[in-house]
Short mmCIF file of C-alpha atoms in Angstrom, two decimals:
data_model
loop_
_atom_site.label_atom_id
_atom_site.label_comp_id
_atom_site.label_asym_id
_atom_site.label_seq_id
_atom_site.Cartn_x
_atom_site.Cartn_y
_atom_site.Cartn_z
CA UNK A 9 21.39 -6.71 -18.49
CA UNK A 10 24.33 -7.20 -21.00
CA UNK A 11 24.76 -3.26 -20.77
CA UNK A 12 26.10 -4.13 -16.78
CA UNK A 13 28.09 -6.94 -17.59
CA UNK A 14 31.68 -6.28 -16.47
CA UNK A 15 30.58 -3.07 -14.79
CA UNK A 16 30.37 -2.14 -10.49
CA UNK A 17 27.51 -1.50 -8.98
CA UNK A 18 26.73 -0.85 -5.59
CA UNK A 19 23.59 -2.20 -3.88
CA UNK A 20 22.23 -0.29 -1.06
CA UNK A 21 20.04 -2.23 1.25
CA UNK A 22 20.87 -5.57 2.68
CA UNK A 23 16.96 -6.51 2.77
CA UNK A 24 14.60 -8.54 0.73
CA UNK A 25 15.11 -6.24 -2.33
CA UNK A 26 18.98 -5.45 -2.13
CA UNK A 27 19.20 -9.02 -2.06
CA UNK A 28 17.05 -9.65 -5.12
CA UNK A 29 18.60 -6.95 -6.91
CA UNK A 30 22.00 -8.08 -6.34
CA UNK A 31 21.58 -11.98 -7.44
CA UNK A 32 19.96 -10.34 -11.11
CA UNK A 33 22.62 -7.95 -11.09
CA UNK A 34 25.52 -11.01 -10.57
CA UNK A 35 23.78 -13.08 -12.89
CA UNK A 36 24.50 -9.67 -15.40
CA UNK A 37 28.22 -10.21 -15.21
CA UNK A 38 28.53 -6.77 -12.60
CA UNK A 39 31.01 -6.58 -10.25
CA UNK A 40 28.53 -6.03 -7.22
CA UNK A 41 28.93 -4.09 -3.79
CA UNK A 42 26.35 -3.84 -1.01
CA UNK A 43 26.16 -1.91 1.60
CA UNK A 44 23.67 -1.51 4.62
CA UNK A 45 24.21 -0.07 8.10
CA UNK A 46 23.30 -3.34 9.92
CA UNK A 47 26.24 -5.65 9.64
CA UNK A 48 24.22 -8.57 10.69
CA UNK A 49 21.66 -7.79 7.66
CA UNK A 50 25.05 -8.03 5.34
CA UNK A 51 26.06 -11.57 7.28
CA UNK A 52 22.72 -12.82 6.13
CA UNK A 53 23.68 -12.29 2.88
CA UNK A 54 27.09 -13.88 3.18
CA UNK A 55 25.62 -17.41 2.76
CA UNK A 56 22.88 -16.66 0.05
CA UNK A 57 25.30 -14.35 -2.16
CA UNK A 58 28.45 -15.85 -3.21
CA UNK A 59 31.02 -13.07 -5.06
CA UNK A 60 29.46 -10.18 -3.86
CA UNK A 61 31.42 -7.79 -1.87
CA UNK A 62 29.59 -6.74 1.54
CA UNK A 63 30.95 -3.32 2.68
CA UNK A 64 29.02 -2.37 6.01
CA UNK A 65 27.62 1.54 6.63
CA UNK A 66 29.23 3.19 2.85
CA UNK A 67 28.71 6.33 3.03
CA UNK A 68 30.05 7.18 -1.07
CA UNK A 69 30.29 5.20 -3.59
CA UNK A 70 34.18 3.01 -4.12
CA UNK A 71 35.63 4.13 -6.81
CA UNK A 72 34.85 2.83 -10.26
CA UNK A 73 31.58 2.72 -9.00
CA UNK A 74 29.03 3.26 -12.63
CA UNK A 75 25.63 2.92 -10.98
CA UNK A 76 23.52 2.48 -7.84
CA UNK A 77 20.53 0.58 -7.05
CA UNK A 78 18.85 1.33 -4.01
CA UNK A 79 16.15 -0.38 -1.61
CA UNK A 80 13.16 2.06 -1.91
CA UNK A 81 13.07 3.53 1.99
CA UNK A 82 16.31 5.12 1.24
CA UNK A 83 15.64 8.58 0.74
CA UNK A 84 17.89 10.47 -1.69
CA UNK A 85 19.19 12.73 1.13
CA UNK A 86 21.03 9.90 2.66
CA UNK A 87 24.70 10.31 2.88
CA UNK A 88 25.61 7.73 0.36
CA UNK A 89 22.87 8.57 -1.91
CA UNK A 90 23.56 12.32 -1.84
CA UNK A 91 27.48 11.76 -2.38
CA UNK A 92 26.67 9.25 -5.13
CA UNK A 93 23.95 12.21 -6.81
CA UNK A 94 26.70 14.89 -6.36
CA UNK A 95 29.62 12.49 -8.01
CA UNK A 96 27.16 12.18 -10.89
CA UNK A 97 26.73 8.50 -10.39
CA UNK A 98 22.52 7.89 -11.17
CA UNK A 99 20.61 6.40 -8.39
CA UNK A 100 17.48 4.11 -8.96
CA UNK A 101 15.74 1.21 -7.46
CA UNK A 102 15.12 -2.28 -7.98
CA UNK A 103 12.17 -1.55 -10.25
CA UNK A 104 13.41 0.59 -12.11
CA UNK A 105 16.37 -2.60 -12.46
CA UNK A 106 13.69 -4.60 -13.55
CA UNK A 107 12.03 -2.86 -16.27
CA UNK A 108 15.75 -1.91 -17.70
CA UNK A 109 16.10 -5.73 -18.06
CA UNK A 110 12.81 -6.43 -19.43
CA UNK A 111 13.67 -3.92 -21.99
CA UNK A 112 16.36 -6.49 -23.56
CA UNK A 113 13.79 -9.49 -23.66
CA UNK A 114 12.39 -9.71 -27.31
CA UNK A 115 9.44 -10.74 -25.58
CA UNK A 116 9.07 -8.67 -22.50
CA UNK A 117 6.16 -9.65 -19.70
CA UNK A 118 2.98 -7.44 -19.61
CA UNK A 119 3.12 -4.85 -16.88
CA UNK A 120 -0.07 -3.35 -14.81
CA UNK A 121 0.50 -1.33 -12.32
CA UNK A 122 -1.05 -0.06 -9.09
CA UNK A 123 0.02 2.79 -6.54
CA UNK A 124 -2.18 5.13 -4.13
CA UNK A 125 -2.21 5.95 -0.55
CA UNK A 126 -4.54 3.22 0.24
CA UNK A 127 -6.07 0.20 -0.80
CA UNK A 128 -2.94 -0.61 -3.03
CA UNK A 129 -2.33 -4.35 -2.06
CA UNK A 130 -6.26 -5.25 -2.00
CA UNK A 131 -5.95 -3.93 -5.56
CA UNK A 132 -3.10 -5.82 -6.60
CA UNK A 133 -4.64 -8.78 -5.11
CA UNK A 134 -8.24 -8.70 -6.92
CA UNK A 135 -5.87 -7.80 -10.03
CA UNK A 136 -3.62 -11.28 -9.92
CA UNK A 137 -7.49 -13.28 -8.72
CA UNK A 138 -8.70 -11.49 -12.37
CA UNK A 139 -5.76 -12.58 -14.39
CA UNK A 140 -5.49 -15.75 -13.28
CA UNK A 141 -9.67 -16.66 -13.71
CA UNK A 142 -8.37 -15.64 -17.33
CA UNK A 143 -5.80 -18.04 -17.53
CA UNK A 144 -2.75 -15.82 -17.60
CA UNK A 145 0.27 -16.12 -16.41
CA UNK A 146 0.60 -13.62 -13.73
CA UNK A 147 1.82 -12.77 -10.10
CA UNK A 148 1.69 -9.71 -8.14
CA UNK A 149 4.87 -8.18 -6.99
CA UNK A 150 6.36 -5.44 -5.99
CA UNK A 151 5.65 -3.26 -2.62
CA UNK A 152 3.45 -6.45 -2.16
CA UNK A 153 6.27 -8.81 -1.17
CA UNK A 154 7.56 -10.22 -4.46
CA UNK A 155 10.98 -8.17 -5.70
CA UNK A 156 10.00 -6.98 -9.47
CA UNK A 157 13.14 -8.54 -10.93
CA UNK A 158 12.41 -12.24 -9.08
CA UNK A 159 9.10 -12.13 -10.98
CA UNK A 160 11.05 -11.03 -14.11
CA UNK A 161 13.35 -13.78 -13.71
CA UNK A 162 10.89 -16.24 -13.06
CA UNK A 163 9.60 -15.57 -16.68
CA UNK A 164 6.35 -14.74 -15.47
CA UNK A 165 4.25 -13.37 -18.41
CA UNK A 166 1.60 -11.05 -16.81
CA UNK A 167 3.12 -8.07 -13.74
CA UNK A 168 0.52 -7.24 -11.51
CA UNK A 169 3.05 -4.59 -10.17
CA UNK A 170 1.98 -2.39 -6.24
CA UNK A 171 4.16 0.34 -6.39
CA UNK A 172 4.80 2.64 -3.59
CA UNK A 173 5.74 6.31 -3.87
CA UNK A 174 9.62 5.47 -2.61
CA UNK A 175 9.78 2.90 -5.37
CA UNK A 176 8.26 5.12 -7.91
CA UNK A 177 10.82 8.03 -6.82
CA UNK A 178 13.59 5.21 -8.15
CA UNK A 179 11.76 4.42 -11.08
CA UNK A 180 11.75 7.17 -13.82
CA UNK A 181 12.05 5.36 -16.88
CA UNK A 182 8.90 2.67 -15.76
CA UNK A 183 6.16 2.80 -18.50
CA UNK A 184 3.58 0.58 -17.89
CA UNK A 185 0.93 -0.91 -20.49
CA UNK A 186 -2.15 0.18 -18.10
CA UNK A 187 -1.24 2.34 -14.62
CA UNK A 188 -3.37 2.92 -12.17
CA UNK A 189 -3.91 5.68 -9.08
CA UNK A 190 -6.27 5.13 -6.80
CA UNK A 191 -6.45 7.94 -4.79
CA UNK A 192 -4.15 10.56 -3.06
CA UNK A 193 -3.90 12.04 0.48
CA UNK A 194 -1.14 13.06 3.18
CA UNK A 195 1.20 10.38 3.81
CA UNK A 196 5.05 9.94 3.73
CA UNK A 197 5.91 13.46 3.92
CA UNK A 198 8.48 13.80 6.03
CA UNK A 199 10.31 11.11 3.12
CA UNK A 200 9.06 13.42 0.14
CA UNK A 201 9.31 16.55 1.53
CA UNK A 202 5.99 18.10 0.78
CA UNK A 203 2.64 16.79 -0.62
CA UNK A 204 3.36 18.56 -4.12
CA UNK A 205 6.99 15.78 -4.54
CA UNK A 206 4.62 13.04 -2.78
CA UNK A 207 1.99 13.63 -6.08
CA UNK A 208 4.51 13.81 -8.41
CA UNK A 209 6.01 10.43 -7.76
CA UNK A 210 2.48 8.97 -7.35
CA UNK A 211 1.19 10.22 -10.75
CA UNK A 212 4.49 7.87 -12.80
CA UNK A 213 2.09 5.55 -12.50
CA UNK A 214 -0.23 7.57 -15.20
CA UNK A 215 2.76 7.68 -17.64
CA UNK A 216 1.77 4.21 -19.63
CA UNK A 217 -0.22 3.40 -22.75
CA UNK A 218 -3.34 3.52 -20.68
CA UNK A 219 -4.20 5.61 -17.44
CA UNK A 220 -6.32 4.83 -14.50
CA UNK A 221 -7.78 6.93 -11.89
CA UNK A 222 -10.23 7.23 -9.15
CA UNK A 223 -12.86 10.47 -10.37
CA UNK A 224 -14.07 10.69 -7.04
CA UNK A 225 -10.70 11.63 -5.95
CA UNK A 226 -10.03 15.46 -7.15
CA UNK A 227 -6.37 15.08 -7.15
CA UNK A 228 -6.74 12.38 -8.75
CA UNK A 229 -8.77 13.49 -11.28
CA UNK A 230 -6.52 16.44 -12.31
CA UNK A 231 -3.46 14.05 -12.61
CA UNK A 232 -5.19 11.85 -14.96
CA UNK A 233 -6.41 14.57 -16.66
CA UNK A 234 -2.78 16.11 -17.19
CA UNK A 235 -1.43 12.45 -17.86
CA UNK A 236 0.19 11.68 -21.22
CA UNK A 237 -1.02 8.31 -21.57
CA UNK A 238 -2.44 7.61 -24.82
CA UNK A 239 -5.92 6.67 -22.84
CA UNK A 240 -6.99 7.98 -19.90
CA UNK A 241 -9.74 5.87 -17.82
CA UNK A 242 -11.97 6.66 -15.11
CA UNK A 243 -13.42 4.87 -12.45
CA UNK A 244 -15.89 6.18 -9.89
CA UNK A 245 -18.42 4.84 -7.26
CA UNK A 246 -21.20 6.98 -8.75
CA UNK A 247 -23.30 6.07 -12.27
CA UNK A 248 -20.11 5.75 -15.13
CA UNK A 249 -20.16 7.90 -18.44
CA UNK A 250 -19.10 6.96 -21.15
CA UNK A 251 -15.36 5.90 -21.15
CA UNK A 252 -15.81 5.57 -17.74
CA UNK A 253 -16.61 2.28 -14.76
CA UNK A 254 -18.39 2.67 -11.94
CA UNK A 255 -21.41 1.47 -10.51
CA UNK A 256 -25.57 1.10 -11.01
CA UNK A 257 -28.55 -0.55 -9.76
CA UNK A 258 -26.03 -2.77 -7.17
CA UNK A 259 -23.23 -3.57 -10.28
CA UNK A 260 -20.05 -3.06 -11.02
CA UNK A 261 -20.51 -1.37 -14.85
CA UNK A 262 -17.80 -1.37 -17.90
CA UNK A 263 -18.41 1.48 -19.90
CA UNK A 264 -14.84 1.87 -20.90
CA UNK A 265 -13.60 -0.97 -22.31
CA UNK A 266 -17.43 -2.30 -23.06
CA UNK A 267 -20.84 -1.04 -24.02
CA UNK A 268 -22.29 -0.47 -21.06
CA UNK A 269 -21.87 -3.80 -19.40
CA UNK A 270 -22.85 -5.31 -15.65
CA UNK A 271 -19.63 -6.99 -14.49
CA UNK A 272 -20.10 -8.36 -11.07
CA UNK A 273 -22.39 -7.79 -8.13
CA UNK A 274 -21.37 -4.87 -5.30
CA UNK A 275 -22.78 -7.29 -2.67
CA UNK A 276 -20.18 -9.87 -4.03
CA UNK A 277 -17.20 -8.16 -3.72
CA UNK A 278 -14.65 -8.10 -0.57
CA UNK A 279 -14.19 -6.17 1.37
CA UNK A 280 -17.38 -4.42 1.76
CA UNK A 281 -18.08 -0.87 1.38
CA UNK A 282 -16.73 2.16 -0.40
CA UNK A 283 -13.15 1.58 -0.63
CA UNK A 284 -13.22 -1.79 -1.36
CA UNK A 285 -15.85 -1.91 -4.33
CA UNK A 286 -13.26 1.36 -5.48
CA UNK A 287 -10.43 -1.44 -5.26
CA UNK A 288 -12.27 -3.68 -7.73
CA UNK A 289 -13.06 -1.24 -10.47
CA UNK A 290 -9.66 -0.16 -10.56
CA UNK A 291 -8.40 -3.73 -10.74
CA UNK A 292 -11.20 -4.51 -13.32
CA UNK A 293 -10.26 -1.40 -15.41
CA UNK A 294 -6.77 -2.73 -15.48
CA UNK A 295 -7.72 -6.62 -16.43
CA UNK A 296 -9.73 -4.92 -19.04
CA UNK A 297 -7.09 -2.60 -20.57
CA UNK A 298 -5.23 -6.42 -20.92
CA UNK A 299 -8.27 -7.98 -22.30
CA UNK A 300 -9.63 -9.61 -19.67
CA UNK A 301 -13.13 -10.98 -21.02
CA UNK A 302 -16.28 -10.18 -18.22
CA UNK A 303 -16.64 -13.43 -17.21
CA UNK A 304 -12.90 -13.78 -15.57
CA UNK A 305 -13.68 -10.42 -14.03
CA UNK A 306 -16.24 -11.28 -12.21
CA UNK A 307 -14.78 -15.20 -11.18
CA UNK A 308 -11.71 -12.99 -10.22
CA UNK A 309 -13.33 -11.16 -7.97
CA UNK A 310 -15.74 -13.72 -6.39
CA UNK A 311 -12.65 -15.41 -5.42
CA UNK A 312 -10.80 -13.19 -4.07
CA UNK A 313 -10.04 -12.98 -0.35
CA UNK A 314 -9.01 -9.72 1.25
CA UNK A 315 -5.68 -10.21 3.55
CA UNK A 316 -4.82 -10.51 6.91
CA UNK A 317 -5.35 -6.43 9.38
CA UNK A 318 -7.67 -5.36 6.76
CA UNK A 319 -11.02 -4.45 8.45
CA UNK A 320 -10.96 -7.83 9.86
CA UNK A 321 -13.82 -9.15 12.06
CA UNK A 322 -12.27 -10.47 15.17
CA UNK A 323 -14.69 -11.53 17.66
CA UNK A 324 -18.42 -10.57 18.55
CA UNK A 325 -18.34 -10.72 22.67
CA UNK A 326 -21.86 -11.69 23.89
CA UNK A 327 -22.99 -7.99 24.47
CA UNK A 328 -22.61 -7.07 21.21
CA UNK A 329 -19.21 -5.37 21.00
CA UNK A 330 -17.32 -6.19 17.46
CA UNK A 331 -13.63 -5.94 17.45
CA UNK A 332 -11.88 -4.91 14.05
CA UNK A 333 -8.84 -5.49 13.21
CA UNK A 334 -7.62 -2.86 10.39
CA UNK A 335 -3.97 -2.33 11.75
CA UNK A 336 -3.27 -1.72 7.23
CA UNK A 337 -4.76 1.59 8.02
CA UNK A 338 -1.33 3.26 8.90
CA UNK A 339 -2.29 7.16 7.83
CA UNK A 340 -5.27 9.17 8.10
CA UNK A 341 -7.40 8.49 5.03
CA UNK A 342 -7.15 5.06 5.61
CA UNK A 343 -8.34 5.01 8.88
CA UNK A 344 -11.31 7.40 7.69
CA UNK A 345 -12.19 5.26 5.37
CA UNK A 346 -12.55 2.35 7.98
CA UNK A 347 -13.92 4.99 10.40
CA UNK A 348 -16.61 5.42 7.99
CA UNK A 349 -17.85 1.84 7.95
CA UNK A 350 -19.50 1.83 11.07
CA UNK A 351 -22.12 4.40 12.93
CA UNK A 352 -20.52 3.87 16.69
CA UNK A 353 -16.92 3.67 17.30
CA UNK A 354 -14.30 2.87 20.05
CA UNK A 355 -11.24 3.62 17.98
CA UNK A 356 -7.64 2.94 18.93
CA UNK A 357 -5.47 5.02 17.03
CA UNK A 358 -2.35 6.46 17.30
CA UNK A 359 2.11 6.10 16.34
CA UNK A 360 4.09 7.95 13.53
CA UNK A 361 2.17 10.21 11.66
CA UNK A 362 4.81 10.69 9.37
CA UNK A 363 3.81 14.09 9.07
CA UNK A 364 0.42 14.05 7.88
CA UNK A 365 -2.32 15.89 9.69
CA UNK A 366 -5.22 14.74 11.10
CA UNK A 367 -7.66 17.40 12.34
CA UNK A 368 -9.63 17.12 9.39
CA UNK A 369 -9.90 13.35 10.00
CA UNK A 370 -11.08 13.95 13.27
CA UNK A 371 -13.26 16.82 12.33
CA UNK A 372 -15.61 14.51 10.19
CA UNK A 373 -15.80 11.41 11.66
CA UNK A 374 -16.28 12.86 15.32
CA UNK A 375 -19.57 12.23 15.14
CA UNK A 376 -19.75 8.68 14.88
CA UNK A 377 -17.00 8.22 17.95
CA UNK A 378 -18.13 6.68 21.45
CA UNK A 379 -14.37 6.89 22.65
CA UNK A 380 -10.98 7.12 21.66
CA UNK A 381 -8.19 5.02 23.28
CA UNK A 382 -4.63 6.62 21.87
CA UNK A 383 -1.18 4.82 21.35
CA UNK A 384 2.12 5.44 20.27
CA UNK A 385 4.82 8.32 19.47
CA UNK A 386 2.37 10.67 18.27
CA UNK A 387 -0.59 9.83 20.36
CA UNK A 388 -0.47 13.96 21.78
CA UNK A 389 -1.17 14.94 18.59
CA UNK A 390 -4.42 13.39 18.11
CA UNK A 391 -5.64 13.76 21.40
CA UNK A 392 -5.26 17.76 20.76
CA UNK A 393 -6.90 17.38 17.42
CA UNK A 394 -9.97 15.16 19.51
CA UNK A 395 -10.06 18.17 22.14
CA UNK A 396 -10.38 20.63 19.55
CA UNK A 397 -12.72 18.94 17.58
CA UNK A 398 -14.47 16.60 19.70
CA UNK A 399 -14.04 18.10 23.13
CA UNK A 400 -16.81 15.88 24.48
CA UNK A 401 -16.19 12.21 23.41
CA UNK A 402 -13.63 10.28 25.95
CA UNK A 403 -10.46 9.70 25.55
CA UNK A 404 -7.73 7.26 26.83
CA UNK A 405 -4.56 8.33 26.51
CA UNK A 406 -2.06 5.26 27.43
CA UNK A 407 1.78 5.60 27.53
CA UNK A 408 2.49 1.68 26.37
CA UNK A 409 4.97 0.46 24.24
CA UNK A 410 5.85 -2.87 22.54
CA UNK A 411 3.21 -6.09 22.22
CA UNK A 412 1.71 -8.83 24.30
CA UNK A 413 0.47 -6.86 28.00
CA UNK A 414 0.39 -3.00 26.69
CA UNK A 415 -1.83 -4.55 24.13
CA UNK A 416 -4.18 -5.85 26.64
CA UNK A 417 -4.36 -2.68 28.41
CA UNK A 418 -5.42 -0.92 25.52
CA UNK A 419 -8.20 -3.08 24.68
CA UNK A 420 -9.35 -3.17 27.99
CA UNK A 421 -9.85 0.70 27.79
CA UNK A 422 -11.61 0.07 24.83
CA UNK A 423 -13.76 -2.13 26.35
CA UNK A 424 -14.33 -0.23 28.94
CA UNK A 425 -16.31 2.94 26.78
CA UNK A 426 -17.51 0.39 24.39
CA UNK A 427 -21.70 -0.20 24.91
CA UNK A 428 -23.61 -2.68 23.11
CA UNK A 429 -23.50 -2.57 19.54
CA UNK A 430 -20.75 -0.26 19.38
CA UNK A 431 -17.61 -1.56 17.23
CA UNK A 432 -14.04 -1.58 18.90
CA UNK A 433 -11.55 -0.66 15.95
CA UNK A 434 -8.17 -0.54 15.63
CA UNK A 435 -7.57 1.93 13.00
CA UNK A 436 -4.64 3.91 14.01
CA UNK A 437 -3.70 6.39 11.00
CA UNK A 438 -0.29 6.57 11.56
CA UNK A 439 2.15 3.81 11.05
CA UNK A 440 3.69 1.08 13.59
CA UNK A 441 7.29 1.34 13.90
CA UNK A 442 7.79 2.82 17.04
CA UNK A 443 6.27 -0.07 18.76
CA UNK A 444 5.62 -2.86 16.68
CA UNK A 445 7.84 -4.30 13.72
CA UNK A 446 5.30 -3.53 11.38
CA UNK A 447 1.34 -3.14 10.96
CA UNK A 448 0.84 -6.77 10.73
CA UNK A 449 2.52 -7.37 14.45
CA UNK A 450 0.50 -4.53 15.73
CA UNK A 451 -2.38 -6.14 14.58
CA UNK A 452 -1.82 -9.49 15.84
CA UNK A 453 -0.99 -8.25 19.15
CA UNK A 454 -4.36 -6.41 18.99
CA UNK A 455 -6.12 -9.75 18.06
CA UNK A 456 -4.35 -11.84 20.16
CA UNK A 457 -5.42 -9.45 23.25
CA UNK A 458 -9.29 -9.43 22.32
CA UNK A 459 -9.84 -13.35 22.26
CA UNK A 460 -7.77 -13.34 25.66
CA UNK A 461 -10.09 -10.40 27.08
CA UNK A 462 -13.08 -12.71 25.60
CA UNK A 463 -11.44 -15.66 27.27
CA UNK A 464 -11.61 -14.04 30.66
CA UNK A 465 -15.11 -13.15 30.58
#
């Protein structure tokens, strides 16, 4: 970004993303700070980073300072966020970085993006698996690994771009060609500070040339309907309309972008059920809105393969019992949507809510629950919701923490309501942090602990 060149910025966040942001900001000509609060997260840098300035647990901005680029978890009432707002130095994030240097290519890359409370990474994946069938030059970055401004760099042609609310909070100016939503429930609230600034920063997705968003969803719905994209396109799980995708007679149907043409086959597509044939058409609509022909849709999708603590299928023991491993479902619509994929449950739920509710989860889907073994920081909470709601199915309420042998215990319990045919998942709804480093540890552990329960048997 010649506009940067001679300039200081700070960098807050000493992760993956700080990092990223401060090597394209160096290679800018900025004078670049960064700051974190860990000091060995800033030694790590010490080697990789040469003539940046690493300034452990800033609290303002130093002096001179003309701009700040934050990693997306900070939330803007942070000390050195908030004293960098009030000394009217502007905040945004490493995306928002990125598209301010693609704006000063003559030739900047394509960029299709994805956000929504679930299902965001599964999209972004059948998205890249689409693109590529075509030919193109694409990757998927963003909230799914990749920093936005290493695939910039990289010259990549094509953006397949997950975007999470934090990042889209940092990202005001970011237009892209085709957007899409998803779908929209509770989640991150206690970041946002109310579902109403959690929607808003969801729906700068819809602010492109061309919108996408899930019908079925009502919020949805209205924010693509108040979106000021130049086309707005829906996708639902029912028969489409016209202008619309969805699905008939067992297909995945284009009448948006074509007349009223079978894409791919439901039965095809990974994973199964609702929310995963949802995934698809919104990755479709998006490959379409680039001009993805049929054919590479449906290739795409064929070959795509779902990732790791997504509704995984870990073992079958020899009476029957199935143990699922969908540790990605880290709020409550997630896990009803895995809930809802099977008739008799043993689920293992529980950690931070992070302020989301879940009596209405456990309202509808108490039918379909054998037991309930309950984890984590917030595992009182659901078992009050289960005794209100489901007063009569058993619960487990264990007070474990960390991996390896708590693990064990809990599927044990499982085990131990589980009959024949039932299915033992591990959906939790809330995420991991309070005992595992992240969801995919969580689910590990889980995995690791049901092939040494079926090793013992």
């Amino acid at each position: 970004m010649t506009k940067l060149a001679g300039s200081k910025v700070l960098v807050a966040g000493a992760g993956v993303t700080g990092r990223s942001a401060a090597e394209a900001l160096l290679a800018a000509g900025a004078e670049v700070v960064v700051t974190d609060s860990s000091p060995d997260r800033l030694a790590a840098l010490e080697t990789l980073l040469d003539g940046v300035e690493l300034v452990p647990g800033l609290t303002e901005p130093p002096a001179g300072t003309s701009l700040v680029v934050t990693s997306p978890g900070w939330r803007p009432s942070s000390p050195l966020l908030a004293a960098a707002a009030a000394a009217g130095v502007e905040v945004i994030g490493e995306v928002e970085l990125a598209w301010r240097m693609a704006s000063e290519l003559a030739d900047p890359p394509v960029w299709l993006a994805v956000t929504g409370t679930n299902g965001k990474t599964t999209t972004v994946g059948m998205l890249e698996s689409i693109l590529h069938a075509a030919g193109a030059d694409a990757v998927a970055c963003g909230n799914v690994g990749l920093p936005v401004v290493d695939a910039l760099l990289a010259g990549r042609r094509v953006l397949a771009v997950e975007l999470s609310s934090f990042q889209l909070h940092w990202a005001p100016s970011v237009r892209p060609q085709a957007g899409a939503l998803l779908n929209l429930a509770e989640d991150h609230l206690d970041w946002h500070g109310g579902m109403d600034a959690y929607a808003r920063a969801k729906a700068g997705v819809l602010t492109g040339d061309v919108a996408i968003g899930w019908l079925d969803d009502d919020l949805v719905a209205d924010l693509l309907e108040a979106s000021p994209a130049r086309d707005q396109v829906g996708f639902t799980l029912q028969e489409p309309a016209d202008g619309q995708l969805g699905v008939r007679d067992g297909w995945l149907v284009d009448r948006a972008f074509a007349d009223d043409e079978p894409l791919v086959e439901v039965a095809k597509i990974r994973p199964a059920g609702p929310p995963g044939i949802a995934d698809a058409l919104a990755a479709t609509a998006l490959a379409r809105a680039y001009g993805v022909p049929s054919e590479a849709v449906r290739e795409g999708l064929e070959a795509f393969e779902p990732a790791a603590h997504r509704s995984v299928l870990v073992t079958v023991d020899d009476t029957g019992v199935r143990y699922v491993d969908d540790s990605k479902a880290t709020n409550p619509h997630a896990a009803v949507a895995s809930l809802r994929g099977y008739d008799s449950v043993v689920w293992i739920a529980g950690g931070l809510l992070k302020g989301a509710s879940v009596d209405d989860m456990v309202r509808t889907e108490a039918h379909r629950l054998r037991g309930v073994v309950l984890i984590g920081a917030d595992r009182a909470v659901i078992a009050e919701a289960l005794a209100k709601h489901a007063p009569d199915v058993p619960v487990r309420v264990l007070d474990v923490t960390g991996a390896g042998e708590p693990m064990q215990a809990v599927v044990h319990a499982a085990r131990e309501l589980a009959q024949p045919g039932d299915t033992v998942l591990l959906a939790p709804a809330a995420a991991s942090m309070d005992m595992f480093t992240d969801y995919a540890h969580r689910g590990q552990a889980f995995a690791d602990a049901v092939r040494r329960l079926a090793a013992d048997r």
